[in-house]
Coordinates of C-alpha atoms and ligand atoms in Angstrom, one line a residue:
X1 CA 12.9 -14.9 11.9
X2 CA 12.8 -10.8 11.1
X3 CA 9.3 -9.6 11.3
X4 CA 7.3 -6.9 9.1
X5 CA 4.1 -5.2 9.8
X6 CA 2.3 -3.3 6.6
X7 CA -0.3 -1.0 6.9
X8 CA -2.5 1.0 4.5
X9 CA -4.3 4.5 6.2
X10 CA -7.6 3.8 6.8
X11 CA -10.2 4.8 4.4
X12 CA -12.6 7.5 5.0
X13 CA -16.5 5.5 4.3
X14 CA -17.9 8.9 3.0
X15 CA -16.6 7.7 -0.4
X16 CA -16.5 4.6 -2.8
X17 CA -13.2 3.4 -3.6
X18 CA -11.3 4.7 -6.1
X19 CA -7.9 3.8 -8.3
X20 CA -6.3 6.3 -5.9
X21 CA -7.1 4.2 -2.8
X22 CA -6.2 0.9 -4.5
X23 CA -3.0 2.3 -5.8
X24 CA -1.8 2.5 -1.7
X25 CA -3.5 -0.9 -1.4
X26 CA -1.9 -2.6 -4.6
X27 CA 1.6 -1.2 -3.1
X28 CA 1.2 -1.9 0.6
X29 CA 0.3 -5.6 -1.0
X30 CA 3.3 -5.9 -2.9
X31 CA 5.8 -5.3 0.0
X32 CA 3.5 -7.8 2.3
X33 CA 3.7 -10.3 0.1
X34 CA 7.4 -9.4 -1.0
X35 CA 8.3 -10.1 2.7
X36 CA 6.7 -13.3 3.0
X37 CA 8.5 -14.6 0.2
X38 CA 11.4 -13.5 2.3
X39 CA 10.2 -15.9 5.0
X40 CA 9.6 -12.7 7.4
X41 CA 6.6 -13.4 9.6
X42 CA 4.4 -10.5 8.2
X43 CA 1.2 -9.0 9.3
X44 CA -0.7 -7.0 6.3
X45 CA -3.6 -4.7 7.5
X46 CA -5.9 -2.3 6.3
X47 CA -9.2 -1.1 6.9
X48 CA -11.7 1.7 7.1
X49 CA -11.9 4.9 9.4
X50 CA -15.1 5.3 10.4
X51 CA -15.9 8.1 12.6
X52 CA -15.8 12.4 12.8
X53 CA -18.0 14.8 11.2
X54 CA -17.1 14.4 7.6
X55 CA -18.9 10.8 7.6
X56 CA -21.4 12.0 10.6
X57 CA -22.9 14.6 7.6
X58 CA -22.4 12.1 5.1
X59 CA -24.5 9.8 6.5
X60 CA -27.3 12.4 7.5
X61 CA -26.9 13.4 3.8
X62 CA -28.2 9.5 2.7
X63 CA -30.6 9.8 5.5
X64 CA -28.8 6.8 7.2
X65 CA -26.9 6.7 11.0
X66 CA -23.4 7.1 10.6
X67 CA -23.0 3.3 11.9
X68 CA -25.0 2.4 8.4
X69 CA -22.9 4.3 6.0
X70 CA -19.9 2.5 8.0
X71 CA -21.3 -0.6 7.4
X72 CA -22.2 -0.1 3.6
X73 CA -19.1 1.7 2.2
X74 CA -17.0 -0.4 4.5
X75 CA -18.5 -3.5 2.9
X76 CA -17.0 -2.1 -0.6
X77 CA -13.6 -1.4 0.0
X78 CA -13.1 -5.4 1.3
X79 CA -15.3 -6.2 -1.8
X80 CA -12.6 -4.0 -3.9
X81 CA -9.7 -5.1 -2.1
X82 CA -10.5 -9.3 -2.2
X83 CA -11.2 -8.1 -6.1
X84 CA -7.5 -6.7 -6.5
X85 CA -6.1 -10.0 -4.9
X86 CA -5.2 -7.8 -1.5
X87 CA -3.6 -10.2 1.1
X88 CA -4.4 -8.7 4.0
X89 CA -4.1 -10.5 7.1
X90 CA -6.9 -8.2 8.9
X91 CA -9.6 -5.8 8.1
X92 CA -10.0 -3.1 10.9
X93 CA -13.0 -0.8 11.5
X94 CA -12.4 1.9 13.8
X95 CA -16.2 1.5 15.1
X96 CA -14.9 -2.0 16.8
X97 CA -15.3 -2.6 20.1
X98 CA -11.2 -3.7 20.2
X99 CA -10.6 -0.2 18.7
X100 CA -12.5 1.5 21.2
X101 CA -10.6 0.1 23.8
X102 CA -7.1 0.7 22.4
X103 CA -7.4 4.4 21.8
X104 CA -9.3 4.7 25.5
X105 CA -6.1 3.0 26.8
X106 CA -3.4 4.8 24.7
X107 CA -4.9 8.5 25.7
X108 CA -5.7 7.8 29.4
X109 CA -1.6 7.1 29.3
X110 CA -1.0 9.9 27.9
X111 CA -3.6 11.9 29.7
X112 CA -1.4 10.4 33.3
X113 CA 2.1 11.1 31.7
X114 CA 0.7 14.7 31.1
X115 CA 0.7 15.2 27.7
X116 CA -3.2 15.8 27.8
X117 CA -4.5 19.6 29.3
X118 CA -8.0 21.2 28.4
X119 CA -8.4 24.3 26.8
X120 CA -10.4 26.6 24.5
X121 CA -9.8 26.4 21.2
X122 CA -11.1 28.7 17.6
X123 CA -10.3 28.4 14.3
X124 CA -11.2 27.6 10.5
X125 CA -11.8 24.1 10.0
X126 CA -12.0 22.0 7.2
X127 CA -14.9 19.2 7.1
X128 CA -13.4 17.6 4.0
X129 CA -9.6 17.2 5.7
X130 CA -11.1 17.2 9.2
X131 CA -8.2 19.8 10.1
X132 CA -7.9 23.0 11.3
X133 CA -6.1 26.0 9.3
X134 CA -4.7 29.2 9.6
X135 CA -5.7 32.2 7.7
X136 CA -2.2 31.8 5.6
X137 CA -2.9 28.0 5.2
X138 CA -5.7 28.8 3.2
X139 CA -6.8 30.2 -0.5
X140 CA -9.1 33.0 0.5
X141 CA -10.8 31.1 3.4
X142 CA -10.9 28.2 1.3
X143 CA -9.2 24.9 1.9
X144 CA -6.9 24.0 -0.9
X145 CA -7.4 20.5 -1.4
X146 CA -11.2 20.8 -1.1
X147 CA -11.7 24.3 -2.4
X148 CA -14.5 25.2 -0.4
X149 CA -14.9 27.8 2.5
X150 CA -13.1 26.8 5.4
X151 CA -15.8 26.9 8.6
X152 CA -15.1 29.0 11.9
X153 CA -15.5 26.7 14.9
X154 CA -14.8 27.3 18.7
X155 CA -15.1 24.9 21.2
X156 CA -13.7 23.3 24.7
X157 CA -10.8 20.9 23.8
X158 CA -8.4 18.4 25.1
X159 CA -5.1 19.4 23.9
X160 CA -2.0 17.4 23.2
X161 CA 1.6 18.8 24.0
X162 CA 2.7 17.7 20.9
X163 CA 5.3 20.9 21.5
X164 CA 6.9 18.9 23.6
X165 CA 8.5 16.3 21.4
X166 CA 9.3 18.4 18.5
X167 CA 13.0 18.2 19.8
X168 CA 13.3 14.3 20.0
X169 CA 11.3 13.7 16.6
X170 CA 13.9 15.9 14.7
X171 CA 16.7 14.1 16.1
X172 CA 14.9 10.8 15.6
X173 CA 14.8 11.5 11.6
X174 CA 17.6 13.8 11.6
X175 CA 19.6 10.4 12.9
X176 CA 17.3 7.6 11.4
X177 CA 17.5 8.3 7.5
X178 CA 15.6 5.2 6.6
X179 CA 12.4 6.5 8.9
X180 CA 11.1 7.9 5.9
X181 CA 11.1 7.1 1.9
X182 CA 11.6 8.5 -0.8
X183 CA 13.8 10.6 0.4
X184 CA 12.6 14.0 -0.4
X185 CA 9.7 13.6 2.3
X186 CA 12.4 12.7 4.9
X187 CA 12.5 16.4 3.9
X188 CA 9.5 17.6 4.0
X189 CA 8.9 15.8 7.7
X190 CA 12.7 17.8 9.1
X191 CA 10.8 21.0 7.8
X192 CA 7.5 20.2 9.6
X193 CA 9.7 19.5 12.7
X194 CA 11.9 22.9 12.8
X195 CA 9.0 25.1 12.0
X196 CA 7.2 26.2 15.3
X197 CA 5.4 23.0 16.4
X198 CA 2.2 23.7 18.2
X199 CA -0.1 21.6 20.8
X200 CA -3.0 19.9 18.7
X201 CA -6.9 19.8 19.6
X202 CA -7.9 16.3 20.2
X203 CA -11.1 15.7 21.1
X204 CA -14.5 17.5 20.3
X205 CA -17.8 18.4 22.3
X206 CA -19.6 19.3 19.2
X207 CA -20.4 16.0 17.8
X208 CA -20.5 12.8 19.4
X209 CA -20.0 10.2 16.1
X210 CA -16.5 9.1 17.9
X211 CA -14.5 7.3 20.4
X212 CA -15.3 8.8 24.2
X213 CA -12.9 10.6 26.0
X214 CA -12.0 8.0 28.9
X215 CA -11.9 10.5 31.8
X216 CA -14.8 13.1 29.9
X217 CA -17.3 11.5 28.2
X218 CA -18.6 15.0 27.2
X219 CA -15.6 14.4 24.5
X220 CA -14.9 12.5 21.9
X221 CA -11.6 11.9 20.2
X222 CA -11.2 14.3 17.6
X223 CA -11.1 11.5 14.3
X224 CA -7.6 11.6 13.6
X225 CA -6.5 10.4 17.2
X226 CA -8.5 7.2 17.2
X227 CA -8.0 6.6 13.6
X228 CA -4.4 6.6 13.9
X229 CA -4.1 4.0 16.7
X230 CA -5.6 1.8 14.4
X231 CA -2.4 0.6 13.6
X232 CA -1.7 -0.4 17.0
X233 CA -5.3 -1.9 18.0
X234 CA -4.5 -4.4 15.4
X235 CA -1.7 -5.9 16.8
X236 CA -3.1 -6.4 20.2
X237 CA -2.2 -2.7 21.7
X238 CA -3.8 -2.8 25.4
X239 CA -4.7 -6.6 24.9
X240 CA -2.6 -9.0 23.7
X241 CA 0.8 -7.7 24.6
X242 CA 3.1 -10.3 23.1
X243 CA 1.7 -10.0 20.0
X244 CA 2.1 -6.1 20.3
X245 CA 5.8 -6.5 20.9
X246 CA 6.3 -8.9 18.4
X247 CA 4.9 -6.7 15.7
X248 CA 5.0 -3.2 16.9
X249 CA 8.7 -2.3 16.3
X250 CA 8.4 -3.9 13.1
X251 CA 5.6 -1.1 11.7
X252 CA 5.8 0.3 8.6
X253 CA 2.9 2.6 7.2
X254 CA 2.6 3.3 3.7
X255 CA 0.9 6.6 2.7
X256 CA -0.3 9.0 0.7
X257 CA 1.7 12.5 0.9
X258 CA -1.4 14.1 1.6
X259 CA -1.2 12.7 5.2
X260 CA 2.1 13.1 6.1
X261 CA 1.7 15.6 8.8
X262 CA -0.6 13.7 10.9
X263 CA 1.5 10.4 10.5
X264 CA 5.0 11.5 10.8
X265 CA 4.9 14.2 13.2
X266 CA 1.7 13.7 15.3
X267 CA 1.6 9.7 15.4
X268 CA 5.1 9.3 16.2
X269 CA 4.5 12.2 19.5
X270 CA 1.5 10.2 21.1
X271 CA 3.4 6.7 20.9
X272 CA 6.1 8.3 22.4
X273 CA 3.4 10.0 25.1
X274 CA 2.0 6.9 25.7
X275 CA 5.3 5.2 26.9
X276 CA 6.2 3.6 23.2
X277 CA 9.5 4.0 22.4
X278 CA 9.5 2.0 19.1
X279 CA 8.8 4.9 16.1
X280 CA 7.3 3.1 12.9
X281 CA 8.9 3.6 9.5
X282 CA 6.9 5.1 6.4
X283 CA 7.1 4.4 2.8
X284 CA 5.4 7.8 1.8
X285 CA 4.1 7.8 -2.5
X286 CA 2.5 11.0 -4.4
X287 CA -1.1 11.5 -6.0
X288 CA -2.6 9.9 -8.9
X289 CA -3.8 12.6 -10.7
X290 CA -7.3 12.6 -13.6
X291 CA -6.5 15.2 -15.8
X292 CA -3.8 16.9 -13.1
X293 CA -6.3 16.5 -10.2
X294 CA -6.5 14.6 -7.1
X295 CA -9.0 11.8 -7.3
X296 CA -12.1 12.6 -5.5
X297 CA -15.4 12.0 -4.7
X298 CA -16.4 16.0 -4.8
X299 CA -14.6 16.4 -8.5
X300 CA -16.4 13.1 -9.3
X301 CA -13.4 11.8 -11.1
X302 CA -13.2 9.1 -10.0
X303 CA -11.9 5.7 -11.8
X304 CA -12.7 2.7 -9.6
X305 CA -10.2 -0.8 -10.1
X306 CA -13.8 -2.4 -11.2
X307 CA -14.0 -0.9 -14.5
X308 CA -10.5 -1.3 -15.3
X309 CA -10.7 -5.0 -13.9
X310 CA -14.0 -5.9 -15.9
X311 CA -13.4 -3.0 -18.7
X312 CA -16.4 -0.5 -18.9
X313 CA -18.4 -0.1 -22.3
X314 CA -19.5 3.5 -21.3
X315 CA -15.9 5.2 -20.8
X316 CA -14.5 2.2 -23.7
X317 CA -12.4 0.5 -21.4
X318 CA -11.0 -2.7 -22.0
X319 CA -10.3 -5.4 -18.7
X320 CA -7.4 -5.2 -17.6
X321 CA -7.7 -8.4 -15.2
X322 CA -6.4 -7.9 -11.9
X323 CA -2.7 -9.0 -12.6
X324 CA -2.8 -6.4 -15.3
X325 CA -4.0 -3.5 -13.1
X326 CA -2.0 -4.4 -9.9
X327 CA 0.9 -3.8 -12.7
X328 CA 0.9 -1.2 -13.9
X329 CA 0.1 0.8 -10.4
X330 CA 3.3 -0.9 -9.2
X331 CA 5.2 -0.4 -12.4
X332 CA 4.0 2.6 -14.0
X333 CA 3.8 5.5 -11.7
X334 CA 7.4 6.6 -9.8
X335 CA 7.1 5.6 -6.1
X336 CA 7.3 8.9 -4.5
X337 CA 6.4 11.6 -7.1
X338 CA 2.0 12.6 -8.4
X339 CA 1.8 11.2 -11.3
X340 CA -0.9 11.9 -14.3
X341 CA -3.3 8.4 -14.3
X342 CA -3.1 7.5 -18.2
X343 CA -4.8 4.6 -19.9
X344 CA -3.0 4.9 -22.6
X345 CA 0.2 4.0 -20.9
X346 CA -1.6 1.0 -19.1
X347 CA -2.4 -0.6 -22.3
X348 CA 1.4 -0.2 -23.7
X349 CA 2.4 -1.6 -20.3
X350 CA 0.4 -4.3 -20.6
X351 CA 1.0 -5.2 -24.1
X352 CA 4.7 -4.9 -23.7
X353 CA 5.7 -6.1 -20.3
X354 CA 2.6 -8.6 -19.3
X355 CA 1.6 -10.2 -23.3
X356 CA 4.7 -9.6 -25.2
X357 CA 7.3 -10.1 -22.6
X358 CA 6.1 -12.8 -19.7
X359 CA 3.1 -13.7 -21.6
X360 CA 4.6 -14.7 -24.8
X361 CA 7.8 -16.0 -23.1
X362 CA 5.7 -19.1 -21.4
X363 CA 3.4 -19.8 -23.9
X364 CA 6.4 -20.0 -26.2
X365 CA 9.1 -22.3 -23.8
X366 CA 5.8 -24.7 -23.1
X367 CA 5.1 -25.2 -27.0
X368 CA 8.8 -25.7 -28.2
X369 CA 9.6 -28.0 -25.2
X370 CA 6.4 -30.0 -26.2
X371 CA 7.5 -30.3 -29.5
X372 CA 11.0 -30.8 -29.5
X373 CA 11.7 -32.5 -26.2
X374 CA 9.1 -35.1 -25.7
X375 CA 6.1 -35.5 -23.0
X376 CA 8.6 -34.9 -20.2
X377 CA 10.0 -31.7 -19.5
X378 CA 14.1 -31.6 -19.5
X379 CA 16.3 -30.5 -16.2
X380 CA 18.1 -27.3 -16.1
X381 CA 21.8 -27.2 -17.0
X382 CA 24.0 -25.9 -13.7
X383 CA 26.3 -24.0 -16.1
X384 CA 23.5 -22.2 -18.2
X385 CA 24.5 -18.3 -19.3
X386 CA 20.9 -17.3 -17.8
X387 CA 22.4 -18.1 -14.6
X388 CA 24.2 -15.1 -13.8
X389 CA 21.3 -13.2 -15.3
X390 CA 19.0 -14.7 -12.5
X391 CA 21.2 -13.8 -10.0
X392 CA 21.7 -10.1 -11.0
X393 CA 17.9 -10.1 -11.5
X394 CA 17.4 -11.4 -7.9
X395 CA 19.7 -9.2 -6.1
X396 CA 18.4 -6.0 -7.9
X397 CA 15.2 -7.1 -7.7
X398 CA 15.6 -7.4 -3.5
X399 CA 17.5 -4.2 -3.2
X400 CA 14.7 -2.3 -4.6
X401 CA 12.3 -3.9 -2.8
X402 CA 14.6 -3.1 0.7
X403 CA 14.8 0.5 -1.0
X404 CA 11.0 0.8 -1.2
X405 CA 10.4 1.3 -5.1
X406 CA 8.1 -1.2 -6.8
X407 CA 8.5 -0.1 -10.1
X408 CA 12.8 -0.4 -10.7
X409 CA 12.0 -4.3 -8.4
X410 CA 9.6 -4.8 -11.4
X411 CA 12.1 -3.5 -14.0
X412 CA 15.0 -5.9 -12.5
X413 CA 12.6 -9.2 -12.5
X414 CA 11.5 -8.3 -16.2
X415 CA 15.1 -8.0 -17.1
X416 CA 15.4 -12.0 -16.7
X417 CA 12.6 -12.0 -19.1
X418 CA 14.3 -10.2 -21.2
X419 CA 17.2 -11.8 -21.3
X420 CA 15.3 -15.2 -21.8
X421 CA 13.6 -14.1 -24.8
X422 CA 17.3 -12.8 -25.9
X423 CA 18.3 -15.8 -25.5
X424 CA 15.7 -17.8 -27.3
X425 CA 16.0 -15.7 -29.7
X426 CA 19.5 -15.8 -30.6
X427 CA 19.3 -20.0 -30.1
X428 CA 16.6 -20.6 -32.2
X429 CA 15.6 -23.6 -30.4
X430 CA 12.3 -24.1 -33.1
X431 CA 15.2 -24.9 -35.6
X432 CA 16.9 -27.7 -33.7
X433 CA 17.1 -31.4 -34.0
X434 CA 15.7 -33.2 -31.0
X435 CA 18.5 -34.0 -28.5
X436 CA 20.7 -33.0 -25.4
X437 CA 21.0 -29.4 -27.4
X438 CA 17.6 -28.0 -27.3
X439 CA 16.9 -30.0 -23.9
X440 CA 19.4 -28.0 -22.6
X441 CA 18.2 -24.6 -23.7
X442 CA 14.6 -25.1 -22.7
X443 CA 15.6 -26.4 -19.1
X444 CA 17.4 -23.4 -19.0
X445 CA 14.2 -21.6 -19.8
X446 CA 11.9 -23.7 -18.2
X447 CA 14.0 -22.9 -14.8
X448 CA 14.1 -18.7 -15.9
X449 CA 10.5 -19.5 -15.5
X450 CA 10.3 -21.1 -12.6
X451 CA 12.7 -18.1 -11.1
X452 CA 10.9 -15.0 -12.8
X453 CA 7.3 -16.6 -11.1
X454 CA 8.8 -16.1 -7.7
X455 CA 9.9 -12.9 -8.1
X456 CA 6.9 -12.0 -10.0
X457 CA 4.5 -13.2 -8.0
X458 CA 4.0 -10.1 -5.5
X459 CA 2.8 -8.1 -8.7
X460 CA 0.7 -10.7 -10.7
X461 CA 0.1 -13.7 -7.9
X462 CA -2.5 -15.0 -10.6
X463 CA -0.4 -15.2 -13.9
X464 CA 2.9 -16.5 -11.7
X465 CA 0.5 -19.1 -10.2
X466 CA -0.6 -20.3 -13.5
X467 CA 2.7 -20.1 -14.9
X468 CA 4.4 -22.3 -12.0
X469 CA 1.8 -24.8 -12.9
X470 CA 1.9 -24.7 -16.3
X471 CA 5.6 -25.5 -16.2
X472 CA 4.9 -28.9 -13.9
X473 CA 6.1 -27.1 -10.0
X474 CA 3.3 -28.2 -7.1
X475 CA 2.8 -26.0 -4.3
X476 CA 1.9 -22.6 -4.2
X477 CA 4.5 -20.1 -5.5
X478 CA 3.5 -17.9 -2.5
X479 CA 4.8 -20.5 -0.2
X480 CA 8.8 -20.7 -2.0
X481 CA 11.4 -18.9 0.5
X482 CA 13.8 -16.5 -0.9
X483 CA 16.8 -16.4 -1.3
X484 CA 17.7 -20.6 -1.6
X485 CA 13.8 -20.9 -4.0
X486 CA 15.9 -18.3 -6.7
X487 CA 19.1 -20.1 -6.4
X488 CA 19.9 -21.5 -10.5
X489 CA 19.5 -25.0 -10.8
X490 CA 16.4 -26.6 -9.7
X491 CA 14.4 -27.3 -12.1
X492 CA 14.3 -30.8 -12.3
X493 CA 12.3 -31.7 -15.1
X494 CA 10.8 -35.1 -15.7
X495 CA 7.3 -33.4 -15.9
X496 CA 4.6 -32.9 -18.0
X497 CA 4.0 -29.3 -18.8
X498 CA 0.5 -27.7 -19.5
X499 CA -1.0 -25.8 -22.2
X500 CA -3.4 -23.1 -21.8
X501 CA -5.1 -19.7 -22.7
X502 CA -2.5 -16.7 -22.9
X503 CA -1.8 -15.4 -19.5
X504 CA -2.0 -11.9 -21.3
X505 CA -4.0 -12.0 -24.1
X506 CA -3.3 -8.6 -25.7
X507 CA -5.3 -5.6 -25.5
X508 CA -6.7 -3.2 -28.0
X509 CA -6.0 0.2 -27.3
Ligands
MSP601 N1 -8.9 8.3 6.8 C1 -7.7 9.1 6.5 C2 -6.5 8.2 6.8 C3 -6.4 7.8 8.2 S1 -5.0 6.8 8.5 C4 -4.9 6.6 10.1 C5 -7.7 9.4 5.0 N2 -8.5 8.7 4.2 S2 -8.7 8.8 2.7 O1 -9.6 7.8 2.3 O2 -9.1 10.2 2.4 O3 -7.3 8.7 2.0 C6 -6.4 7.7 2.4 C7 -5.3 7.4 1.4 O4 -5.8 7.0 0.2 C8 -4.4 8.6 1.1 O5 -3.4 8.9 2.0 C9 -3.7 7.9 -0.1 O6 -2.8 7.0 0.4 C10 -4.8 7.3 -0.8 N3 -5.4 8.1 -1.8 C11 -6.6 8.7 -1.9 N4 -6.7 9.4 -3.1 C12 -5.5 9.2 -3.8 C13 -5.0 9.7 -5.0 N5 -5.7 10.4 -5.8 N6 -3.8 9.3 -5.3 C14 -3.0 8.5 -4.5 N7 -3.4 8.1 -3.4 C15 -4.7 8.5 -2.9 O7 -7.0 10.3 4.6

């Protein structure tokens, strides 16, 4: 059995989530349930990041300790996530004692290869991206993401030679072109890599909201260096060492292209300082822009999945449900490229693809059968034209998910929709006699169905749930095995089917 380990970054507790956040969660949820369905043996994690200075000041902002603010924005992102229908398999908080112990162990073997060395260190640092810049980095001293003044700090630091790996790295993705997708930031890393790479601060003196230095407890770990071996605490780094090797070389992150730098370049360098050989792979997607901006706390433009999930009277938004926002973040925006947020395309999406298309498509197969074909559904005909169509939809369907892009997977399952539909359409089942004829066209449909609910079921696990009941299968849809639960020809019939609300009722935009 292959093995796949998903991960989302880590989310900063200074702020509530946002559609921006879930739109890396919805994804990274879409590929771990994806690969179940493929039998892997996955592992789904995500979680918050919970130290550094940016939620240190936070939190003395509220007039809370840090370990409050932790505790109360961390409580919203699970409450958002088990909202959305987010599988995970684990919730990390880098403020846990297993944490702790993982980054501890990770640095003091890097510290004893001699990839660790003390220094002093001055720059221009960014609270809000907890980075340092140079004076050509910047706009005018400001940071460009935040656009505020960009603070002059000098301290005593721990360094990391990540100079010395810039060599291997570039061969590793000049060699390895699956490392990183889309391709374009497979780019973007090589051009990192063959600029001048420079040794990186990691730990600080200045504040002490973070994981101690093992052999200096004058220091903590600079935020980014225990927040990245999250993704190894998780899987039992320093602890549980079969289930580290079990998972480890089966990492993939998914992330935003704001962090690229951090995870691509620096990550990679302190596995490989701490002994691990094994390099994790990165599905990397673009912003989702309000209005052509980043989503943020400090531009307070924030949409959050609640009011799109519920609808919101104040901003007139209607509720989307969670199958219809998971969606359209997999289906709407390009994996790779920013795209503008627009409501007005959800509510298309949804009317088209969701009511109209799947919707309309079960509601419509359950009445005719129940009117033309008795109480007991009828089998599936071996021969049926819609069974080549379900086996281009499945292989397309699995090549894009291999390839990493959501929204042309979702385009190739829809496509047996289509097609269904097509074919109803042009058979006109509603206008035929009873008999071996229209049993034969509905089992046809009825098994499209059966098929399109599988596939489906990583983007809208609620409607293909409902759906695979409502057309008689028992189980849970989660728990059918690609590729032999897409193969034509098993529905059997012989069942009663079920009526119910639309799965999509449609939306007024
Ligand atoms: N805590 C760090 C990550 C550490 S991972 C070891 C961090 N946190 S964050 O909360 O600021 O953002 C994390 C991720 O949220 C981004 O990389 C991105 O995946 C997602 N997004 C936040 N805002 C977003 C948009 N407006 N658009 C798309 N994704 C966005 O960075």
């Amino acid at each position: 059995m292959s093995t796949f380990y998903i991960t989302t970054p880590i989310y900063y507790v200074n702020d509530a989530p946002h559609i921006g956040h879930a739109y890396t969660t919805i994804n990274a949820d879409a590929f771990a349930r994806w690969h179940r369905l493929m039998g892997d043996d996955t592992m789904f994690l995500t979680g918050t990041d919970e130290h550094g200075l940016k939620i240190q000041r936070t939190a003395e902002e509220n007039g809370v300790t840090p370990l409050e603010q932790a505790d109360s924005t961390s409580v919203r992102f699970r409450e958002a996530w088990e909202q959305l229908n987010i599988s995970n398999d684990d919730f990390i908080r880098t403020t846990e004692e297993r944490h702790h112990l993982a980054v501890q162990t990770l640095m003091q073997k890097a510290y004893d290869n001699g990839y660790i060395y003390s220094d002093t260190f001055e720059g221009l640092y960014c609270v809000g991206c907890e980075a340092y810049y140079t004076e050509d980095e910047l706009d005018d001293g400001n940071c460009k993401v935040h656009e505020r003044p960009a603070e002059h700090m000098s301290e005593d630091n721990y360094f990391f030679k990540l100079s010395a790996f810039a060599d291997q790295l570039l061969e590793h993705y000049e060699q390895h072109s699956d490392q990183v997708r889309p391709d374009g930031y497979r780019n973007e890393v090589l051009g990192l890599l063959r600029q001048e790479v420079r040794d990186i601060s990691i730990s600080r003196t200045s504040i002490n909201w973070g994981v101690p230095v093992p052999w200096d407890d004058k220091h903590v770990f600079y935020v980014w260096y225990d927040a990245l071996i999250n993704y190894a605490t998780a899987v039992g780094y320093g602890a549980d060492e079969d289930r580290f090797g079990t998972y480890w070389p089966a990492a993939h992150h998914m992330i935003g292209k704001d962090i690229i730098r951090f995870h691509c370049v620096f990550w990679p360098a302190m596995l490989l300082a701490a002994g691990i050989t094994d390099l994790p792979k990165f599905y990397v997607h673009g912003w989702l822009l309000i209005g052509g901006e980043k989503m943020s706390k400090s531009k307070l433009n924030g949409v959050t999945p609640k009011q799109l999930i519920e609808g919101d009277d104040e901003q007139a938004f209607v509720p989307f449900g969670v199958d219809g926002v998971r969606y359209h973040f997999l289906r709407d925006p390009s994996f790779g490229p920013d795209g503008d947020f627009s409501y007005e395309q959800m509510i298309v999406r949804y009317n088209s693809d969701l009511a109209n298309q799947f919707g309309n498509l079960v509601q419509r197969v359950i009445t005719v059968t129940g009117k033309k074909c008795g109480d007991l559904a009828p089998s599936c005909d071996g021969d049926s034209p819609l069974k080549a169509e379900a086996e281009k939809a499945f292989t397309a369907t699995t090549e894009a998910w291999a390839r990493a892009q959501p929204p042309i997977a979702l385009d190739a399952t829809w496509r047996l929709i289509r097609e269904t539909n097509e074919y109803l359409a042009a058979k006109e089942p509603w206008k035929m006699e009873p008999g071996a004829d229209v049993d034969r066209v509905m089992g046809d449909s009825l098994e499209a169905i059966r098929i399109v609910s599988i596939l489906a079921s990583p983007a809208i696990p609620v409607a293909a749930q409902l759906a695979w009941e409502r057309i008689g299968m028992t189980g849970n849809v989660d728990d059918q095995r690609l590729p032999d639960a897409a193969t034509w020809g098993q529905y059997a019939g012989g069942v009663a089917l079920t009526t119910g609300d639309p799965l999509f009722p449609r939306l007024k935009g």
